[in-house]
mmCIF file of C-alpha atoms in Angstrom:
data_model
loop_
_atom_site.group_PDB
_atom_site.id
_atom_site.type_symbol
_atom_site.label_atom_id
_atom_site.label_comp_id
_atom_site.label_asym_id
_atom_site.label_seq_id
_atom_site.Cartn_x
_atom_site.Cartn_y
_atom_site.Cartn_z
ATOM 1 C CA UNK A 804 66.788 -29.780 -76.702
ATOM 2 C CA UNK A 805 63.789 -29.668 -74.343
ATOM 3 C CA UNK A 806 61.624 -32.716 -73.851
ATOM 4 C CA UNK A 807 57.961 -32.266 -74.727
ATOM 5 C CA UNK A 808 55.279 -33.825 -72.578
ATOM 6 C CA UNK A 809 51.507 -33.999 -72.367
ATOM 7 C CA UNK A 810 49.513 -32.393 -69.528
ATOM 8 C CA UNK A 811 46.588 -34.520 -68.294
ATOM 9 C CA UNK A 812 43.765 -32.382 -66.900
ATOM 10 C CA UNK A 813 41.915 -34.038 -64.019
ATOM 11 C CA UNK A 814 39.558 -31.046 -63.907
ATOM 12 C CA UNK A 815 38.128 -31.759 -67.357
ATOM 13 C CA UNK A 816 38.299 -35.530 -67.860
ATOM 14 C CA UNK A 817 37.398 -38.687 -66.001
ATOM 15 C CA UNK A 818 39.811 -41.534 -65.233
ATOM 16 C CA UNK A 819 39.182 -43.646 -68.354
ATOM 17 C CA UNK A 820 39.584 -40.625 -70.631
ATOM 18 C CA UNK A 821 42.832 -39.632 -68.930
ATOM 19 C CA UNK A 822 44.281 -43.115 -69.371
ATOM 20 C CA UNK A 823 43.347 -43.145 -73.047
ATOM 21 C CA UNK A 824 44.873 -39.692 -73.549
ATOM 22 C CA UNK A 825 48.098 -40.898 -71.927
ATOM 23 C CA UNK A 826 48.246 -43.827 -74.344
ATOM 24 C CA UNK A 827 47.669 -41.508 -77.308
ATOM 25 C CA UNK A 828 50.333 -39.121 -75.997
ATOM 26 C CA UNK A 829 52.916 -41.886 -75.840
ATOM 27 C CA UNK A 830 52.013 -43.076 -79.337
ATOM 28 C CA UNK A 831 52.261 -39.508 -80.655
ATOM 29 C CA UNK A 832 55.830 -39.116 -79.408
ATOM 30 C CA UNK A 833 55.378 -37.129 -76.205
ATOM 31 C CA UNK A 834 58.132 -37.937 -73.715
ATOM 32 C CA UNK A 835 56.533 -37.374 -70.294
ATOM 33 C CA UNK A 836 53.241 -36.757 -68.495
ATOM 34 C CA UNK A 837 52.020 -34.108 -66.109
ATOM 35 C CA UNK A 838 48.786 -34.684 -64.219
ATOM 36 C CA UNK A 839 46.862 -32.131 -62.145
ATOM 37 C CA UNK A 840 45.837 -32.815 -58.541
ATOM 38 C CA UNK A 841 42.490 -31.222 -57.633
ATOM 39 C CA UNK A 842 39.541 -31.874 -55.352
ATOM 40 C CA UNK A 843 37.277 -29.582 -57.408
ATOM 41 C CA UNK A 844 37.339 -28.467 -61.029
ATOM 42 C CA UNK A 845 37.718 -24.717 -61.502
ATOM 43 C CA UNK A 846 34.118 -24.507 -62.721
ATOM 44 C CA UNK A 847 31.188 -26.846 -63.302
ATOM 45 C CA UNK A 848 31.663 -26.766 -67.088
ATOM 46 C CA UNK A 849 34.962 -28.626 -66.684
ATOM 47 C CA UNK A 850 32.987 -31.139 -64.699
ATOM 48 C CA UNK A 851 35.495 -33.703 -63.362
ATOM 49 C CA UNK A 852 38.018 -34.209 -60.589
ATOM 50 C CA UNK A 853 39.122 -37.826 -60.038
ATOM 51 C CA UNK A 854 41.508 -38.753 -57.222
ATOM 52 C CA UNK A 855 44.892 -38.324 -58.828
ATOM 53 C CA UNK A 856 46.649 -41.137 -56.956
ATOM 54 C CA UNK A 857 44.206 -43.737 -58.270
ATOM 55 C CA UNK A 858 44.734 -42.442 -61.805
ATOM 56 C CA UNK A 859 48.524 -42.594 -61.408
ATOM 57 C CA UNK A 860 48.218 -46.242 -60.384
ATOM 58 C CA UNK A 861 46.383 -46.971 -63.632
ATOM 59 C CA UNK A 862 48.855 -44.886 -65.647
ATOM 60 C CA UNK A 863 51.734 -46.941 -64.276
ATOM 61 C CA UNK A 864 50.288 -49.975 -66.067
ATOM 62 C CA UNK A 865 49.053 -48.185 -69.189
ATOM 63 C CA UNK A 866 52.155 -46.280 -70.310
ATOM 64 C CA UNK A 867 55.916 -46.238 -69.841
ATOM 65 C CA UNK A 868 56.300 -42.438 -69.702
ATOM 66 C CA UNK A 869 57.586 -40.520 -66.672
ATOM 67 C CA UNK A 870 54.745 -39.069 -64.592
ATOM 68 C CA UNK A 871 54.631 -35.994 -62.361
ATOM 69 C CA UNK A 872 51.886 -34.300 -60.361
ATOM 70 C CA UNK A 873 51.457 -30.679 -61.399
ATOM 71 C CA UNK A 874 50.932 -29.929 -58.692
ATOM 72 C CA UNK A 875 50.081 -31.503 -55.342
ATOM 73 C CA UNK A 876 49.518 -29.350 -52.267
ATOM 74 C CA UNK A 877 50.821 -31.438 -49.315
ATOM 75 C CA UNK A 878 49.860 -28.999 -46.578
ATOM 76 C CA UNK A 879 46.144 -28.591 -45.774
ATOM 77 C CA UNK A 880 43.721 -31.053 -47.391
ATOM 78 C CA UNK A 881 46.212 -33.919 -47.042
ATOM 79 C CA UNK A 882 48.860 -34.239 -44.354
ATOM 80 C CA UNK A 883 52.401 -34.527 -45.765
ATOM 81 C CA UNK A 884 52.812 -37.952 -44.155
ATOM 82 C CA UNK A 885 49.874 -39.226 -46.235
ATOM 83 C CA UNK A 886 51.116 -37.535 -49.408
ATOM 84 C CA UNK A 887 54.505 -39.147 -48.803
ATOM 85 C CA UNK A 888 52.920 -42.601 -48.727
ATOM 86 C CA UNK A 889 50.976 -41.914 -51.940
ATOM 87 C CA UNK A 890 54.077 -40.586 -53.712
ATOM 88 C CA UNK A 891 56.283 -43.452 -52.535
ATOM 89 C CA UNK A 892 53.798 -46.037 -53.805
ATOM 90 C CA UNK A 893 53.533 -44.169 -57.120
ATOM 91 C CA UNK A 894 57.303 -44.213 -57.477
ATOM 92 C CA UNK A 895 57.422 -47.956 -56.804
ATOM 93 C CA UNK A 896 54.630 -48.684 -59.284
ATOM 94 C CA UNK A 897 56.296 -46.616 -62.016
ATOM 95 C CA UNK A 898 59.784 -48.071 -61.434
ATOM 96 C CA UNK A 899 61.153 -44.689 -60.337
ATOM 97 C CA UNK A 900 59.516 -42.789 -63.208
ATOM 98 C CA UNK A 901 57.589 -40.559 -60.803
ATOM 99 C CA UNK A 902 58.335 -37.005 -59.693
ATOM 100 C CA UNK A 903 56.332 -35.215 -57.017
ATOM 101 C CA UNK A 904 55.446 -31.696 -58.088
ATOM 102 C CA UNK A 905 54.269 -29.581 -55.152
ATOM 103 C CA UNK A 906 52.941 -26.089 -54.567
ATOM 104 C CA UNK A 907 51.303 -23.912 -51.945
ATOM 105 C CA UNK A 908 47.802 -24.688 -53.237
ATOM 106 C CA UNK A 909 44.471 -22.973 -53.801
ATOM 107 C CA UNK A 910 41.551 -22.469 -51.443
ATOM 108 C CA UNK A 911 39.374 -24.083 -54.117
ATOM 109 C CA UNK A 912 40.787 -27.491 -53.165
ATOM 110 C CA UNK A 913 42.352 -27.093 -49.763
ATOM 111 C CA UNK A 914 39.699 -25.444 -47.584
ATOM 112 C CA UNK A 915 37.155 -28.270 -47.935
ATOM 113 C CA UNK A 916 37.660 -29.579 -44.375
ATOM 114 C CA UNK A 917 36.968 -26.156 -42.896
ATOM 115 C CA UNK A 918 40.591 -25.343 -42.112
ATOM 116 C CA UNK A 919 41.731 -21.735 -42.143
ATOM 117 C CA UNK A 920 43.254 -20.733 -45.495
ATOM 118 C CA UNK A 921 46.559 -19.063 -44.569
ATOM 119 C CA UNK A 922 48.218 -16.150 -46.364
ATOM 120 C CA UNK A 923 50.864 -16.898 -48.963
ATOM 121 C CA UNK A 924 53.933 -16.531 -46.754
ATOM 122 C CA UNK A 925 52.504 -18.967 -44.193
ATOM 123 C CA UNK A 926 51.600 -21.448 -46.923
ATOM 124 C CA UNK A 927 55.196 -21.370 -48.154
ATOM 125 C CA UNK A 928 56.473 -22.033 -44.603
ATOM 126 C CA UNK A 929 54.057 -24.967 -44.380
ATOM 127 C CA UNK A 930 55.244 -26.257 -47.747
ATOM 128 C CA UNK A 931 58.891 -26.174 -46.703
ATOM 129 C CA UNK A 932 58.170 -28.101 -43.506
ATOM 130 C CA UNK A 933 56.029 -30.595 -45.432
ATOM 131 C CA UNK A 934 58.907 -31.253 -47.831
ATOM 132 C CA UNK A 935 61.238 -31.918 -44.899
ATOM 133 C CA UNK A 936 58.776 -34.421 -43.424
ATOM 134 C CA UNK A 937 58.226 -36.213 -46.742
ATOM 135 C CA UNK A 938 61.934 -36.534 -47.510
ATOM 136 C CA UNK A 939 62.553 -38.137 -44.134
ATOM 137 C CA UNK A 940 59.700 -40.584 -44.706
ATOM 138 C CA UNK A 941 60.967 -41.452 -48.215
ATOM 139 C CA UNK A 942 64.108 -42.855 -46.564
ATOM 140 C CA UNK A 943 62.089 -45.632 -44.944
ATOM 141 C CA UNK A 944 63.189 -44.638 -41.436
ATOM 142 C CA UNK A 945 60.813 -44.146 -38.546
ATOM 143 C CA UNK A 946 59.979 -40.467 -38.283
ATOM 144 C CA UNK A 947 59.028 -38.418 -35.266
ATOM 145 C CA UNK A 948 58.522 -34.750 -36.023
ATOM 146 C CA UNK A 949 57.094 -31.911 -33.930
ATOM 147 C CA UNK A 950 57.210 -28.728 -35.963
ATOM 148 C CA UNK A 951 55.308 -25.449 -36.082
ATOM 149 C CA UNK A 952 52.750 -26.857 -38.531
ATOM 150 C CA UNK A 953 52.920 -30.666 -38.453
ATOM 151 C CA UNK A 954 53.264 -33.495 -35.988
ATOM 152 C CA UNK A 955 54.350 -36.990 -37.006
ATOM 153 C CA UNK A 956 54.737 -39.801 -34.491
ATOM 154 C CA UNK A 957 56.205 -43.269 -35.095
ATOM 155 C CA UNK A 958 55.564 -43.004 -38.840
ATOM 156 C CA UNK A 959 57.423 -45.280 -41.212
ATOM 157 C CA UNK A 960 56.854 -46.023 -44.896
ATOM 158 C CA UNK A 961 57.501 -49.678 -45.626
ATOM 159 C CA UNK A 962 56.909 -49.446 -49.386
ATOM 160 C CA UNK A 963 59.526 -47.046 -50.708
ATOM 161 C CA UNK A 964 61.412 -46.815 -54.032
ATOM 162 C CA UNK A 965 65.076 -47.676 -54.430
ATOM 163 C CA UNK A 966 65.902 -44.096 -55.437
ATOM 164 C CA UNK A 967 64.931 -40.802 -53.763
ATOM 165 C CA UNK A 968 61.757 -39.231 -55.141
ATOM 166 C CA UNK A 969 62.508 -35.853 -56.758
ATOM 167 C CA UNK A 970 60.357 -33.045 -55.376
ATOM 168 C CA UNK A 971 59.833 -30.152 -57.782
ATOM 169 C CA UNK A 972 58.359 -26.892 -56.485
ATOM 170 C CA UNK A 973 55.939 -24.650 -58.329
ATOM 171 C CA UNK A 974 56.739 -20.942 -58.210
ATOM 172 C CA UNK A 975 54.906 -18.041 -59.867
ATOM 173 C CA UNK A 976 56.574 -15.273 -57.871
ATOM 174 C CA UNK A 977 59.959 -14.436 -56.328
ATOM 175 C CA UNK A 978 59.269 -15.949 -52.872
ATOM 176 C CA UNK A 979 58.097 -19.326 -54.171
ATOM 177 C CA UNK A 980 60.864 -19.396 -56.770
ATOM 178 C CA UNK A 981 63.419 -18.696 -54.054
ATOM 179 C CA UNK A 982 62.033 -21.608 -52.029
ATOM 180 C CA UNK A 983 62.262 -23.844 -55.090
ATOM 181 C CA UNK A 984 65.874 -22.879 -55.700
ATOM 182 C CA UNK A 985 66.786 -23.479 -52.064
ATOM 183 C CA UNK A 986 65.064 -26.790 -51.279
ATOM 184 C CA UNK A 987 63.594 -28.182 -54.516
ATOM 185 C CA UNK A 988 64.910 -30.850 -56.864
ATOM 186 C CA UNK A 989 63.353 -28.925 -59.743
ATOM 187 C CA UNK A 990 61.245 -25.892 -60.618
ATOM 188 C CA UNK A 991 57.755 -25.713 -62.139
ATOM 189 C CA UNK A 992 55.996 -22.781 -63.785
ATOM 190 C CA UNK A 993 53.216 -22.191 -66.295
ATOM 191 C CA UNK A 994 54.736 -18.889 -67.400
ATOM 192 C CA UNK A 995 57.615 -18.790 -69.925
ATOM 193 C CA UNK A 996 59.432 -16.272 -67.745
ATOM 194 C CA UNK A 997 63.178 -16.304 -68.376
ATOM 195 C CA UNK A 998 63.795 -14.016 -65.375
ATOM 196 C CA UNK A 999 62.189 -16.522 -62.987
ATOM 197 C CA UNK A 1000 64.228 -19.357 -64.502
ATOM 198 C CA UNK A 1001 67.374 -17.288 -64.076
ATOM 199 C CA UNK A 1002 66.449 -16.508 -60.462
ATOM 200 C CA UNK A 1003 65.904 -20.209 -59.828
ATOM 201 C CA UNK A 1004 69.203 -21.278 -61.364
ATOM 202 C CA UNK A 1005 71.285 -18.524 -59.742
ATOM 203 C CA UNK A 1006 69.580 -19.011 -56.369
ATOM 204 C CA UNK A 1007 70.737 -22.613 -56.074
ATOM 205 C CA UNK A 1008 68.793 -24.475 -58.762
ATOM 206 C CA UNK A 1009 71.839 -24.774 -60.988
ATOM 207 C CA UNK A 1010 71.320 -27.455 -63.593
ATOM 208 C CA UNK A 1011 68.237 -29.016 -61.975
ATOM 209 C CA UNK A 1012 65.112 -29.730 -64.007
ATOM 210 C CA UNK A 1013 62.940 -26.754 -64.987
ATOM 211 C CA UNK A 1014 59.480 -27.702 -66.271
ATOM 212 C CA UNK A 1015 56.719 -25.585 -67.763
ATOM 213 C CA UNK A 1016 53.250 -26.144 -69.108
ATOM 214 C CA UNK A 1017 50.606 -24.498 -71.252
ATOM 215 C CA UNK A 1018 47.151 -25.172 -72.698
ATOM 216 C CA UNK A 1019 46.024 -24.958 -76.317
ATOM 217 C CA UNK A 1020 42.820 -25.704 -78.175
ATOM 218 C CA UNK A 1021 43.369 -27.527 -81.452
ATOM 219 C CA UNK A 1022 40.377 -27.267 -83.791
ATOM 220 C CA UNK A 1023 40.040 -26.751 -87.535
ATOM 221 C CA UNK A 1024 37.599 -23.922 -86.680
ATOM 222 C CA UNK A 1025 39.438 -21.211 -84.750
ATOM 223 C CA UNK A 1026 36.283 -19.400 -83.652
ATOM 224 C CA UNK A 1027 34.850 -22.630 -82.279
ATOM 225 C CA UNK A 1028 38.112 -23.216 -80.403
ATOM 226 C CA UNK A 1029 37.916 -19.760 -78.835
ATOM 227 C CA UNK A 1030 34.362 -20.448 -77.685
ATOM 228 C CA UNK A 1031 35.439 -23.787 -76.222
ATOM 229 C CA UNK A 1032 38.262 -22.226 -74.216
ATOM 230 C CA UNK A 1033 36.006 -19.390 -73.052
ATOM 231 C CA UNK A 1034 33.419 -21.900 -71.841
ATOM 232 C CA UNK A 1035 35.838 -24.266 -70.117
ATOM 233 C CA UNK A 1036 38.961 -22.359 -69.073
ATOM 234 C CA UNK A 1037 38.105 -18.653 -68.808
ATOM 235 C CA UNK A 1038 39.394 -18.909 -65.226
ATOM 236 C CA UNK A 1039 42.962 -18.808 -66.547
ATOM 237 C CA UNK A 1040 42.501 -15.179 -67.593
ATOM 238 C CA UNK A 1041 41.570 -14.000 -64.086
ATOM 239 C CA UNK A 1042 44.136 -11.595 -62.623
ATOM 240 C CA UNK A 1043 46.195 -11.573 -59.452
ATOM 241 C CA UNK A 1044 45.599 -13.989 -56.583
ATOM 242 C CA UNK A 1045 41.991 -14.883 -57.418
ATOM 243 C CA UNK A 1046 43.076 -18.375 -58.423
ATOM 244 C CA UNK A 1047 44.513 -18.943 -54.950
ATOM 245 C CA UNK A 1048 41.787 -17.429 -52.775
ATOM 246 C CA UNK A 1049 38.370 -18.049 -54.386
ATOM 247 C CA UNK A 1050 36.814 -20.960 -52.450
ATOM 248 C CA UNK A 1051 34.470 -22.741 -54.877
ATOM 249 C CA UNK A 1052 33.707 -23.389 -58.560
ATOM 250 C CA UNK A 1053 30.647 -21.131 -58.200
ATOM 251 C CA UNK A 1054 32.881 -18.209 -57.232
ATOM 252 C CA UNK A 1055 35.100 -18.809 -60.247
ATOM 253 C CA UNK A 1056 32.032 -18.860 -62.481
ATOM 254 C CA UNK A 1057 30.999 -15.485 -61.083
ATOM 255 C CA UNK A 1058 34.457 -14.015 -61.652
ATOM 256 C CA UNK A 1059 34.736 -15.505 -65.149
ATOM 257 C CA UNK A 1060 31.949 -13.201 -66.307
ATOM 258 C CA UNK A 1061 34.696 -10.565 -66.517
ATOM 259 C CA UNK A 1062 36.566 -12.614 -69.145
ATOM 260 C CA UNK A 1063 35.632 -12.018 -72.797
ATOM 261 C CA UNK A 1064 36.169 -14.193 -75.861
ATOM 262 C CA UNK A 1065 38.558 -11.527 -77.181
ATOM 263 C CA UNK A 1066 40.693 -11.946 -74.056
ATOM 264 C CA UNK A 1067 40.844 -15.686 -74.746
ATOM 265 C CA UNK A 1068 41.696 -15.083 -78.418
ATOM 266 C CA UNK A 1069 44.603 -12.833 -77.442
ATOM 267 C CA UNK A 1070 46.047 -15.068 -74.722
ATOM 268 C CA UNK A 1071 45.475 -18.690 -75.768
ATOM 269 C CA UNK A 1072 46.498 -20.573 -78.914
ATOM 270 C CA UNK A 1073 43.324 -21.674 -80.679
ATOM 271 C CA UNK A 1074 42.954 -23.384 -84.043
ATOM 272 C CA UNK A 1075 45.236 -25.385 -86.324
ATOM 273 C CA UNK A 1076 47.976 -22.919 -87.281
ATOM 274 C CA UNK A 1077 51.166 -24.970 -86.883
ATOM 275 C CA UNK A 1078 53.354 -21.894 -86.443
ATOM 276 C CA UNK A 1079 51.216 -20.622 -83.551
ATOM 277 C CA UNK A 1080 51.411 -23.943 -81.715
ATOM 278 C CA UNK A 1081 55.153 -24.189 -82.295
ATOM 279 C CA UNK A 1082 55.691 -20.616 -81.097
ATOM 280 C CA UNK A 1083 53.678 -21.243 -77.919
ATOM 281 C CA UNK A 1084 55.896 -24.141 -76.874
ATOM 282 C CA UNK A 1085 59.118 -22.647 -78.192
ATOM 283 C CA UNK A 1086 58.822 -19.626 -75.912
ATOM 284 C CA UNK A 1087 59.332 -21.993 -72.959
ATOM 285 C CA UNK A 1088 62.405 -23.489 -74.627
ATOM 286 C CA UNK A 1089 63.758 -19.992 -75.287
ATOM 287 C CA UNK A 1090 63.213 -19.093 -71.616
ATOM 288 C CA UNK A 1091 65.412 -22.010 -70.510
ATOM 289 C CA UNK A 1092 62.894 -24.752 -69.686
ATOM 290 C CA UNK A 1093 64.042 -28.387 -69.882
ATOM 291 C CA UNK A 1094 60.571 -29.956 -70.205
ATOM 292 C CA UNK A 1095 57.527 -28.369 -71.777
ATOM 293 C CA UNK A 1096 54.041 -29.854 -71.357
ATOM 294 C CA UNK A 1097 50.970 -29.043 -73.425
ATOM 295 C CA UNK A 1098 47.291 -29.750 -72.729
ATOM 296 C CA UNK A 1099 44.529 -29.987 -75.323
ATOM 297 C CA UNK A 1100 41.371 -28.202 -74.175
ATOM 298 C CA UNK A 1101 39.111 -29.062 -77.101
ATOM 299 C CA UNK A 1102 37.159 -32.285 -77.750
ATOM 300 C CA UNK A 1103 39.099 -33.472 -80.823
ATOM 301 C CA UNK A 1104 41.741 -35.499 -79.021
ATOM 302 C CA UNK A 1105 42.591 -37.733 -81.949
ATOM 303 C CA UNK A 1106 42.975 -34.710 -84.204
ATOM 304 C CA UNK A 1107 45.197 -32.988 -81.641
ATOM 305 C CA UNK A 1108 47.553 -35.928 -81.200
ATOM 306 C CA UNK A 1109 47.787 -36.531 -84.952
ATOM 307 C CA UNK A 1110 48.465 -32.806 -85.467
ATOM 308 C CA UNK A 1111 51.264 -32.774 -82.906
ATOM 309 C CA UNK A 1112 52.730 -36.106 -84.036
ATOM 310 C CA UNK A 1113 52.943 -35.134 -87.700
ATOM 311 C CA UNK A 1114 53.422 -31.362 -87.636
ATOM 312 C CA UNK A 1115 54.163 -29.676 -84.326
ATOM 313 C CA UNK A 1116 56.637 -31.984 -82.573
ATOM 314 C CA UNK A 1117 58.769 -32.545 -85.719
ATOM 315 C CA UNK A 1118 59.004 -28.783 -86.268
ATOM 316 C CA UNK A 1119 59.920 -28.161 -82.632
ATOM 317 C CA UNK A 1120 62.732 -30.676 -82.932
ATOM 318 C CA UNK A 1121 63.985 -28.945 -86.080
ATOM 319 C CA UNK A 1122 63.906 -25.429 -84.604
ATOM 320 C CA UNK A 1123 66.088 -26.135 -81.596
#
């Protein structure tokens, strides 16, 4: 039976709201937490973007659930040696309940220092080298590294957890999925794609953790929910690599003009139909995912958590 977790959105909520949502998630019966790692929101309507590592520190005191970044890019905006220190401290503060989810990133967040935004294959090479550097640092040994992308000299983490920090890799295509299967401790996707899960497991992932996530908008008024998603998260309906290459929230707002409310209605669960919510999460279970995370887009947080506690999660547990 998959575990079901809650996905905290740093793009849409401030620190205090995220902490309160985490508490409500634990009380509602969710078993784990994802939290996004952004410098910018996707658009100004979302309107937030707190520093994820500060929020994780607060979460470590507020809840007892496992926590994972979904996902951190440890290659451009932050050097992997710095990400390693942040992750190691998070693991210590959560008593080894922390997993580091990583990916190749988006220009939206990573180009802010003026660095060149590399093509996808270079970003994957950078990610692999970053993972090597971070794993060495997690051991607590002094690290000297001179690679094609990163230099580390006389670096040692003094605050490290007793157990190795799992590093899960996000993959939306064959190349990233292959990297995840070869060097990752787990695989992350937001698409319930059984073929990608099979590629991951056959490529070397075996029985390692496979995690997926989705967004819904609970509301007793379905039309209002559709309008809410269209206003806040139309960016998710943009095709191709736009999500990786557009450089600012303003550019996403321009592109989102191509997304209609009907597109949102067809592609995102909106409203309070229990069967629709159950089906959305169950498709990840059917595709072979071990953990499935869900995020509530709409403003009725209390209603969402009550709805999932009393209706959706019990039915998911019965259908497996």
